[in-house]
Amino acid sequence: MSLGGTASYESLPTPFVVPGLVLRALELATNLGFELCVRPEIGRLLGVLAGGLAPGSLVGETGTGTGAGLAWMVSAAHPDVRFISYELDPDRAAAATGLFSEHANVEIVSGDAAGLFERGPFNLLVHDGGGGSGKHPYDTPIDPAVVLKPGATMTIDDYTPATAWPPAFKGEPDAGRIAWLTHSNLYTTEIQVASDLAVLVARYLP
């Protein structure tokens, strides 16, 4: 969920094509006053990752919102890729459920992210809300061995791009980001998708 993400679609460069399903998710967000849709730079990256998955793959997402990030992925993925997305807010979960009502391969659940982790392991995990990201003090990063299949990919988004090592947040070492970047069983890189926005992409190699 990106700060100002919903409004960021209003000033996109002309060549930036937004799938129709994403536009419908944005409309739902506007109607609900939800301002934190995934930014298009991240959405397109998610579409690239989902588009490379084999039929039968399983994708998990935390923080559905009204379904913008999920829509980027569903629009790009093979129709036999399955998606499970958890959203804590029941109104947003209901809106997203309606949006994907004609997509039998998509399941929206109104609940905490911890419930999603129990549904794995996943071929792709998009960690966009809830605990387990390590972004906040006392939030322990989830164990990739529990939520990822061998060779699977995970994303954690909405970072300020790092300019030095160790990466910092509010003047302090960013412990969560450091944990992902140095994990012994993850091959992780930080991808800067905009001047003010970066995403961690990790491959699980047990």
XYZ file of N, CA and C in Angstrom:
618
model
N 0.849 -1.185 0.000
C 0.000 0.000 0.000
C 0.884 1.235 0.000
N 0.762 2.058 -1.018
C 1.688 3.157 -1.236
C 1.051 4.498 -0.901
N 1.774 5.334 -0.167
C 1.289 6.667 0.131
C 1.043 7.422 -1.172
N -0.157 7.971 -1.309
C -0.487 8.703 -2.523
C -0.620 7.839 -3.754
N -0.691 6.525 -3.568
C -0.698 5.622 -4.710
C -1.903 5.776 -5.613
N -3.078 5.966 -5.033
C -4.292 6.087 -5.841
C -4.215 7.298 -6.755
N -3.793 8.419 -6.213
C -3.719 9.654 -6.998
C -2.593 9.632 -8.021
N -1.597 8.762 -7.829
C -0.428 8.769 -8.712
C -0.766 8.356 -10.141
N -1.911 7.733 -10.343
C -2.301 7.308 -11.688
C -2.834 8.470 -12.534
N -3.041 9.606 -11.915
C -3.629 10.732 -12.636
C -2.643 11.445 -13.532
N -1.348 11.234 -13.356
C -0.355 11.983 -14.128
C 0.694 11.060 -14.738
N 0.266 9.936 -15.264
C 1.196 8.981 -15.854
C 1.613 9.423 -17.252
N 2.841 9.108 -17.658
C 3.243 9.363 -19.044
C 2.340 8.608 -20.014
N 2.129 9.156 -21.196
C 1.220 8.561 -22.181
C 1.528 7.100 -22.491
N 2.808 6.692 -22.662
C 3.065 5.284 -23.016
C 2.758 4.288 -21.903
N 2.483 4.760 -20.706
C 2.273 3.873 -19.565
C 0.841 3.331 -19.634
N 0.685 2.087 -20.062
C -0.630 1.486 -20.240
C -1.074 0.817 -18.953
N -2.252 1.186 -18.466
C -2.801 0.609 -17.245
C -3.924 -0.353 -17.628
N -3.845 -1.612 -17.216
C -4.905 -2.572 -17.554
C -6.269 -2.116 -17.042
N -7.302 -2.502 -17.772
C -8.656 -2.103 -17.398
C -9.055 -2.572 -16.016
N -8.611 -3.756 -15.617
C -8.949 -4.276 -14.292
C -8.351 -3.396 -13.200
N -7.170 -2.864 -13.450
C -6.545 -1.947 -12.490
C -7.361 -0.652 -12.390
N -7.813 -0.143 -13.512
C -8.614 1.078 -13.511
C -9.899 0.893 -12.708
N -10.483 -0.279 -12.795
C -11.688 -0.555 -12.008
C -11.373 -0.609 -10.521
N -10.212 -1.150 -10.155
C -9.797 -1.160 -8.748
C -9.573 0.250 -8.232
N -9.015 1.113 -9.075
C -8.805 2.504 -8.694
C -10.127 3.222 -8.478
N -11.103 2.929 -9.325
C -12.426 3.539 -9.157
C -13.043 3.130 -7.825
N -12.899 1.865 -7.475
C -13.400 1.403 -6.179
C -12.689 2.123 -5.038
N -11.374 2.288 -5.180
C -10.603 2.982 -4.146
C -11.090 4.417 -3.968
N -11.332 5.092 -5.068
C -11.823 6.468 -4.998
C -13.176 6.519 -4.307
N -14.044 5.595 -4.635
C -15.377 5.570 -4.023
C -15.314 5.328 -2.523
N -14.306 4.579 -2.079
C -14.166 4.264 -0.651
C -13.240 5.242 0.076
N -12.670 6.199 -0.660
C -11.737 7.137 -0.036
C -10.425 6.485 0.345
N -10.044 5.449 -0.372
C -8.812 4.715 -0.082
C -7.691 5.284 -0.947
N -6.672 5.838 -0.316
C -5.633 6.569 -1.032
C -4.337 5.788 -1.205
N -4.311 4.526 -0.810
C -3.046 3.787 -0.719
C -2.912 2.665 -1.739
N -3.562 2.791 -2.898
C -3.359 1.774 -3.931
C -1.883 1.683 -4.306
N -1.477 0.518 -4.765
C -0.097 0.325 -5.196
C 0.223 1.306 -6.317
N 1.387 1.892 -6.267
C 1.781 2.813 -7.323
C 2.032 2.055 -8.629
N 1.815 2.714 -9.763
C 1.937 2.005 -11.043
C 3.321 1.442 -11.305
N 4.361 2.098 -10.788
C 5.716 1.583 -10.998
C 5.885 0.205 -10.348
N 5.275 0.047 -9.172
C 5.324 -1.247 -8.499
C 4.374 -2.222 -9.176
N 3.200 -1.732 -9.560
C 2.219 -2.593 -10.202
C 2.762 -3.262 -11.447
N 3.487 -2.507 -12.260
C 4.024 -3.082 -13.481
C 5.095 -4.129 -13.162
N 5.893 -3.892 -12.124
C 6.866 -4.894 -11.698
C 6.165 -6.174 -11.250
N 5.085 -6.032 -10.495
C 4.337 -7.202 -10.054
C 3.774 -7.960 -11.249
N 3.315 -7.222 -12.259
C 2.818 -7.870 -13.459
C 3.899 -8.659 -14.166
N 5.103 -8.114 -14.216
C 6.221 -8.829 -14.833
C 6.499 -10.134 -14.092
N 6.517 -10.074 -12.773
C 6.803 -11.274 -11.985
C 5.689 -12.311 -12.139
N 4.438 -11.874 -12.056
C 3.317 -12.808 -12.181
C 3.227 -13.378 -13.585
N 3.572 -12.566 -14.572
C 3.499 -13.024 -15.949
C 4.487 -14.116 -16.276
N 5.517 -14.282 -15.458
C 6.518 -15.322 -15.692
C 6.245 -16.616 -14.964
N 5.136 -16.696 -14.244
C 4.839 -17.905 -13.474
C 4.212 -18.987 -14.344
N 4.537 -20.222 -14.035
C 3.981 -21.357 -14.764
C 2.537 -21.606 -14.349
N 1.724 -22.176 -15.240
C 0.359 -22.564 -14.857
C 0.376 -23.451 -13.617
N -0.586 -23.217 -12.732
C -0.656 -23.974 -11.497
C 0.092 -23.353 -10.345
N 0.837 -22.278 -10.602
C 1.569 -21.596 -9.536
C 0.591 -20.932 -8.567
N 1.066 -20.708 -7.345
C 0.246 -20.092 -6.304
C 0.883 -18.782 -5.871
N 0.085 -17.713 -5.883
C 0.533 -16.380 -5.491
C -0.215 -15.957 -4.236
N 0.504 -15.446 -3.250
C -0.106 -14.892 -2.057
C 0.160 -13.401 -1.974
N -0.811 -12.654 -1.487
C -0.648 -11.210 -1.341
C -1.249 -10.767 -0.019
N -0.511 -9.942 0.711
C -1.067 -9.313 1.902
C -1.415 -7.877 1.562
N -2.502 -7.370 2.129
C -2.896 -5.984 1.895
C -3.521 -5.779 0.522
N -4.650 -6.419 0.275
C -5.333 -6.318 -1.013
C -5.699 -4.893 -1.366
N -6.111 -4.106 -0.359
C -6.718 -2.812 -0.653
C -7.998 -3.050 -1.432
N -8.190 -2.340 -2.536
C -9.336 -2.611 -3.404
C -8.939 -3.452 -4.609
N -7.701 -3.951 -4.613
C -7.303 -4.920 -5.615
C -6.427 -4.413 -6.736
N -5.832 -3.228 -6.601
C -5.032 -2.680 -7.702
C -3.796 -3.524 -7.997
N -3.010 -3.833 -6.974
C -1.818 -4.645 -7.186
C -2.170 -6.030 -7.708
N -3.214 -6.600 -7.153
C -3.678 -7.910 -7.597
C -4.119 -7.848 -9.054
N -4.773 -6.757 -9.434
C -5.234 -6.595 -10.814
C -4.071 -6.525 -11.792
N -2.983 -5.852 -11.405
C -1.792 -5.842 -12.261
C -1.313 -7.276 -12.513
N -1.307 -8.089 -11.465
C -0.791 -9.453 -11.600
C -1.745 -10.342 -12.383
N -3.018 -10.294 -12.051
C -4.003 -11.142 -12.724
C -4.062 -10.811 -14.210
N -3.908 -9.537 -14.543
C -3.963 -9.117 -15.945
C -2.801 -9.672 -16.756
N -1.688 -9.978 -16.091
C -0.487 -10.443 -16.795
C -0.271 -11.943 -16.716
N -0.876 -12.595 -15.721
C -0.562 -13.999 -15.443
C -1.368 -14.960 -16.318
N -0.856 -16.168 -16.425
C -1.601 -17.254 -17.066
C -2.891 -17.482 -16.276
N -4.006 -17.769 -16.945
C -5.275 -17.931 -16.217
C -5.294 -19.089 -15.232
N -4.330 -20.013 -15.329
C -4.276 -21.122 -14.385
C -3.362 -20.848 -13.193
N -2.832 -19.640 -13.086
C -2.124 -19.221 -11.868
C -3.175 -18.845 -10.828
N -3.015 -19.334 -9.605
C -3.995 -19.075 -8.543
C -3.498 -17.964 -7.617
N -4.443 -17.148 -7.144
C -4.123 -16.014 -6.289
C -4.958 -16.079 -5.009
N -4.293 -15.839 -3.867
C -4.974 -15.677 -2.583
C -4.502 -14.358 -2.001
N -5.433 -13.460 -1.687
C -5.072 -12.140 -1.166
C -5.879 -11.830 0.084
N -5.191 -11.342 1.113
C -5.825 -11.041 2.401
C -5.881 -9.524 2.616
N -7.041 -9.056 3.054
C -7.258 -7.643 3.352
C -7.948 -7.518 4.702
N -7.362 -6.727 5.612
C -7.892 -6.609 6.963
C -9.208 -5.843 7.007
N -9.356 -4.823 6.157
C -10.561 -3.989 6.174
C -11.702 -4.692 5.427
N -12.830 -4.953 6.077
C -13.898 -5.731 5.421
C -14.529 -5.020 4.236
N -14.633 -3.700 4.272
C -15.233 -2.980 3.143
C -14.355 -3.073 1.899
N -13.056 -2.919 2.091
C -12.151 -3.048 0.942
C -12.123 -4.481 0.436
N -12.142 -5.440 1.370
C -12.159 -6.844 0.954
C -13.411 -7.155 0.148
N -14.543 -6.606 0.560
C -15.792 -6.838 -0.172
C -15.734 -6.227 -1.564
N -15.166 -5.022 -1.657
C -15.033 -4.368 -2.958
C -14.152 -5.186 -3.891
N -13.029 -5.677 -3.369
C -12.119 -6.475 -4.193
C -12.757 -7.807 -4.589
N -13.532 -8.395 -3.691
C -14.225 -9.642 -4.017
C -15.153 -9.440 -5.209
N -15.881 -8.322 -5.207
C -16.740 -8.024 -6.345
C -15.967 -7.809 -7.627
N -14.819 -7.139 -7.513
C -14.003 -6.850 -8.688
C -13.551 -8.130 -9.382
N -13.202 -9.137 -8.597
C -12.658 -10.377 -9.154
C -13.694 -11.499 -9.186
N -14.965 -11.148 -9.135
C -16.014 -12.164 -9.063
C -16.032 -13.086 -10.278
N -15.537 -12.615 -11.417
C -15.527 -13.440 -12.625
C -14.191 -14.150 -12.832
N -13.313 -14.058 -11.854
C -12.000 -14.701 -11.939
C -11.961 -15.850 -10.928
N -12.212 -17.051 -11.429
C -12.293 -18.208 -10.537
C -10.964 -18.544 -9.883
N -9.868 -18.016 -10.421
C -8.539 -18.308 -9.885
C -8.113 -17.320 -8.808
N -9.014 -16.427 -8.401
C -8.682 -15.404 -7.404
C -9.568 -15.576 -6.174
N -8.938 -15.586 -4.993
C -9.664 -15.671 -3.723
C -9.281 -14.475 -2.858
N -10.273 -13.725 -2.417
C -10.068 -12.601 -1.508
C -10.569 -13.004 -0.131
N -9.767 -12.774 0.891
C -10.144 -13.117 2.260
C -10.057 -11.862 3.118
N -11.095 -11.622 3.904
C -11.064 -10.518 4.863
C -10.446 -11.046 6.153
N -9.187 -10.664 6.383
C -8.511 -11.174 7.564
C -7.085 -10.691 7.647
N -6.419 -11.061 8.730
C -5.045 -10.654 8.986
C -4.072 -11.437 8.122
N -2.931 -10.801 7.839
C -1.918 -11.423 6.985
C -1.448 -12.764 7.522
N -1.474 -12.952 8.835
C -1.020 -14.221 9.408
C -1.812 -15.392 8.843
N -3.077 -15.164 8.518
C -3.894 -16.219 7.922
C -3.391 -16.615 6.555
N -2.894 -15.645 5.803
C -2.353 -15.948 4.478
C -1.136 -16.846 4.582
N -0.250 -16.551 5.507
C 0.994 -17.314 5.615
C 0.718 -18.793 5.855
N -0.397 -19.091 6.487
C -0.764 -20.478 6.747
C -1.255 -21.192 5.491
N -1.502 -20.421 4.415
C -2.019 -21.005 3.169
C -0.896 -21.357 2.196
N 0.330 -21.049 2.549
C 1.457 -21.311 1.665
C 1.914 -22.753 1.728
N 3.078 -23.032 1.143
C 4.041 -22.088 0.573
C 3.633 -21.619 -0.822
N 4.200 -20.460 -1.230
C 3.823 -19.806 -2.464
C 4.971 -19.806 -3.471
N 4.592 -19.685 -4.736
C 5.582 -19.449 -5.790
C 5.965 -17.986 -5.877
N 5.023 -17.111 -5.498
C 5.264 -15.670 -5.427
C 4.486 -15.132 -4.245
N 5.171 -14.419 -3.358
C 4.522 -13.783 -2.215
C 4.746 -12.283 -2.306
N 3.654 -11.545 -2.381
C 3.702 -10.085 -2.428
C 3.317 -9.575 -1.043
N 4.322 -9.142 -0.298
C 4.103 -8.720 1.093
C 3.880 -7.214 1.106
N 2.597 -6.827 1.161
C 2.233 -5.420 1.011
C 1.442 -4.887 2.196
N 1.439 -5.585 3.307
C 0.711 -5.099 4.472
C 0.708 -6.158 5.553
N 0.502 -5.724 6.803
C 0.447 -6.667 7.906
C 1.820 -6.975 8.471
N 1.842 -7.803 9.502
C 3.090 -8.147 10.164
C 3.926 -9.115 9.366
N 5.191 -9.223 9.757
C 6.100 -10.157 9.124
C 7.015 -9.543 8.092
N 6.860 -8.238 7.831
C 7.726 -7.597 6.838
C 9.018 -7.078 7.450
N 9.028 -6.930 8.767
C 10.201 -6.375 9.435
C 10.341 -4.878 9.271
N 9.309 -4.219 8.772
C 9.408 -2.778 8.524
C 9.291 -1.952 9.798
N 8.686 -2.527 10.809
C 8.417 -1.765 12.023
C 9.158 -2.382 13.212
N 9.471 -1.576 14.210
C 10.148 -2.114 15.397
C 9.358 -3.271 16.010
N 10.054 -4.264 16.415
C 9.485 -5.454 17.058
C 8.655 -6.319 16.105
N 8.721 -6.043 14.812
C 8.043 -6.884 13.827
C 9.081 -7.828 13.227
N 9.016 -9.085 13.608
C 10.000 -10.067 13.155
C 9.691 -10.505 11.730
N 10.666 -10.455 10.826
C 10.419 -10.925 9.463
C 9.988 -12.383 9.434
N 9.074 -12.700 8.538
C 8.605 -14.075 8.413
C 9.734 -14.980 7.925
N 9.599 -16.255 8.228
C 10.592 -17.246 7.821
C 10.298 -17.655 6.373
N 11.200 -17.391 5.433
C 10.923 -17.762 4.042
C 10.709 -19.248 3.850
N 11.287 -20.083 4.712
C 11.105 -21.531 4.593
C 9.662 -21.947 4.819
N 8.909 -21.114 5.525
C 7.504 -21.425 5.829
C 6.579 -20.957 4.703
N 6.889 -19.832 4.084
C 5.943 -19.209 3.156
C 6.326 -19.328 1.686
N 7.548 -19.780 1.389
C 8.009 -19.835 0.005
C 8.422 -21.245 -0.393
N 8.080 -21.612 -1.614
C 8.591 -22.852 -2.181
C 10.041 -22.638 -2.618
N 10.853 -23.676 -2.688
C 12.228 -23.504 -3.180
C 12.237 -22.844 -4.563
N 13.042 -21.821 -4.694
C 13.107 -21.081 -5.942
C 12.052 -20.008 -6.094
N 11.173 -19.857 -5.109
C 10.083 -18.883 -5.186
C 10.596 -17.463 -4.959
N 9.732 -16.507 -5.284
C 10.074 -15.087 -5.199
C 9.160 -14.388 -4.202
N 9.715 -13.400 -3.509
C 8.943 -12.563 -2.594
C 9.273 -11.107 -2.863
N 8.274 -10.239 -2.768
C 8.508 -8.806 -2.856
C 8.037 -8.125 -1.576
N 8.783 -7.099 -1.181
C 8.373 -6.212 -0.091
C 8.586 -4.803 -0.608
N 7.527 -4.012 -0.654
C 7.619 -2.745 -1.377
C 7.541 -1.525 -0.460
N 7.517 -0.370 -1.131
C 7.374 0.941 -0.477
C 8.549 1.298 0.429
N 9.747 1.080 -0.075
C 10.940 1.554 0.607
C 11.428 2.848 -0.031
N 12.069 3.670 0.773
C 12.827 4.789 0.237
C 14.132 4.222 -0.311
N 14.527 4.570 -1.531
C 15.740 3.988 -2.102
C 16.957 4.202 -1.205
N 17.750 3.152 -1.053
C 18.962 3.242 -0.244
C 20.056 3.958 -1.027
N 20.792 4.794 -0.352
C 21.905 5.515 -0.975
C 23.246 5.162 -0.344
N 23.218 4.354 0.707
C 24.456 3.972 1.392
C 24.206 2.672 2.144
N 25.303 2.087 2.614
C 25.190 0.886 3.452
C 25.720 1.184 4.833
N 24.970 0.778 5.886
C 23.692 0.087 5.821
C 22.549 1.043 5.476
N 21.474 0.546 4.854
C 20.324 1.401 4.576
C 19.722 1.905 5.881
N 19.209 3.116 5.847
C 18.689 3.732 7.068
C 17.256 4.193 6.859
N 16.548 4.328 7.971
C 15.198 4.886 7.966
C 15.076 5.798 9.172
N 14.749 7.065 8.913
C 14.650 8.076 9.972
C 15.938 8.147 10.790
N 17.078 8.036 10.106
C 18.372 8.206 10.743
C 18.905 6.996 11.467
N 18.166 5.899 11.451
C 18.596 4.681 12.131
C 18.753 3.552 11.115
N 19.662 2.582 11.379
C 19.776 1.441 10.471
C 18.422 0.753 10.282
N 18.091 0.444 9.042
C 16.810 -0.189 8.710
C 16.957 -1.698 8.910
N 16.666 -2.133 10.133
C 16.954 -3.514 10.519
C 16.206 -4.520 9.658
N 14.947 -4.243 9.351
C 14.168 -5.177 8.557
C 14.724 -5.338 7.157
N 15.047 -4.213 6.509
C 15.591 -4.283 5.154
C 16.956 -4.987 5.164
N 17.766 -4.691 6.162
C 19.070 -5.349 6.271
C 18.902 -6.862 6.425
N 17.895 -7.272 7.212
C 17.659 -8.704 7.413
C 17.329 -9.402 6.099
N 16.510 -8.760 5.261
C 16.177 -9.369 3.970
C 17.385 -9.396 3.039
N 18.141 -8.346 3.034
C 19.277 -8.248 2.108
C 20.433 -9.167 2.486
N 20.497 -9.569 3.744
C 21.618 -10.393 4.209
C 21.202 -11.814 4.590
N 19.939 -12.173 4.372
C 19.445 -13.502 4.760
C 20.222 -14.581 4.014
N 20.641 -15.610 4.730
C 21.517 -16.628 4.140
C 20.820 -17.486 3.088
N 19.488 -17.543 3.114
C 18.765 -18.372 2.146
C 17.970 -17.551 1.129
N 18.237 -16.270 1.076
C 17.559 -15.404 0.113
C 18.582 -14.702 -0.765
N 18.304 -14.659 -2.045
C 19.097 -13.846 -2.971
C 18.254 -12.611 -3.242
N 18.607 -11.506 -2.591
C 17.741 -10.326 -2.545
C 18.420 -9.129 -3.189
N 17.638 -8.376 -3.929
C 18.124 -7.120 -4.477
C 17.082 -6.034 -4.272
N 17.540 -4.810 -4.224
C 16.639 -3.664 -4.129
C 16.526 -3.032 -5.507
N 15.296 -2.914 -5.998
C 15.046 -2.332 -7.309
C 14.397 -0.969 -7.128
N 15.061 0.063 -7.614
C 14.494 1.403 -7.544
C 13.571 1.598 -8.746
N 12.277 1.770 -8.477
C 11.298 1.881 -9.555
C 10.888 3.326 -9.830
N 11.250 4.237 -8.934
C 11.001 5.668 -9.107
C 12.018 6.409 -8.255
N 12.102 7.708 -8.431
C 13.110 8.469 -7.693
C 12.933 8.364 -6.188
N 11.713 8.096 -5.743
C 11.413 8.049 -4.314
C 10.907 6.689 -3.853
N 11.100 5.645 -4.662
C 10.420 4.392 -4.367
C 11.277 3.196 -4.789
N 11.371 2.212 -3.880
C 12.139 1.001 -4.164
C 11.381 -0.223 -3.666
N 11.708 -1.359 -4.254
C 11.096 -2.642 -3.909
C 12.197 -3.662 -3.674
N 12.065 -4.454 -2.631
C 12.946 -5.598 -2.438
C 12.363 -6.803 -3.171
N 13.191 -7.463 -3.969
C 12.790 -8.687 -4.654
C 13.751 -9.785 -4.210
N 13.206 -10.855 -3.649
C 14.036 -11.915 -3.073
C 13.679 -13.265 -3.673
N 14.674 -14.073 -3.981
C 14.483 -15.452 -4.438
C 14.932 -16.374 -3.310
N 14.082 -17.341 -2.980
C 14.376 -18.277 -1.888
C 15.187 -19.447 -2.414
N 16.397 -19.570 -1.888
C 17.325 -20.630 -2.297
C 17.771 -21.398 -1.065
N 16.989 -22.414 -0.651
C 17.315 -23.145 0.601
C 18.580 -23.971 0.453
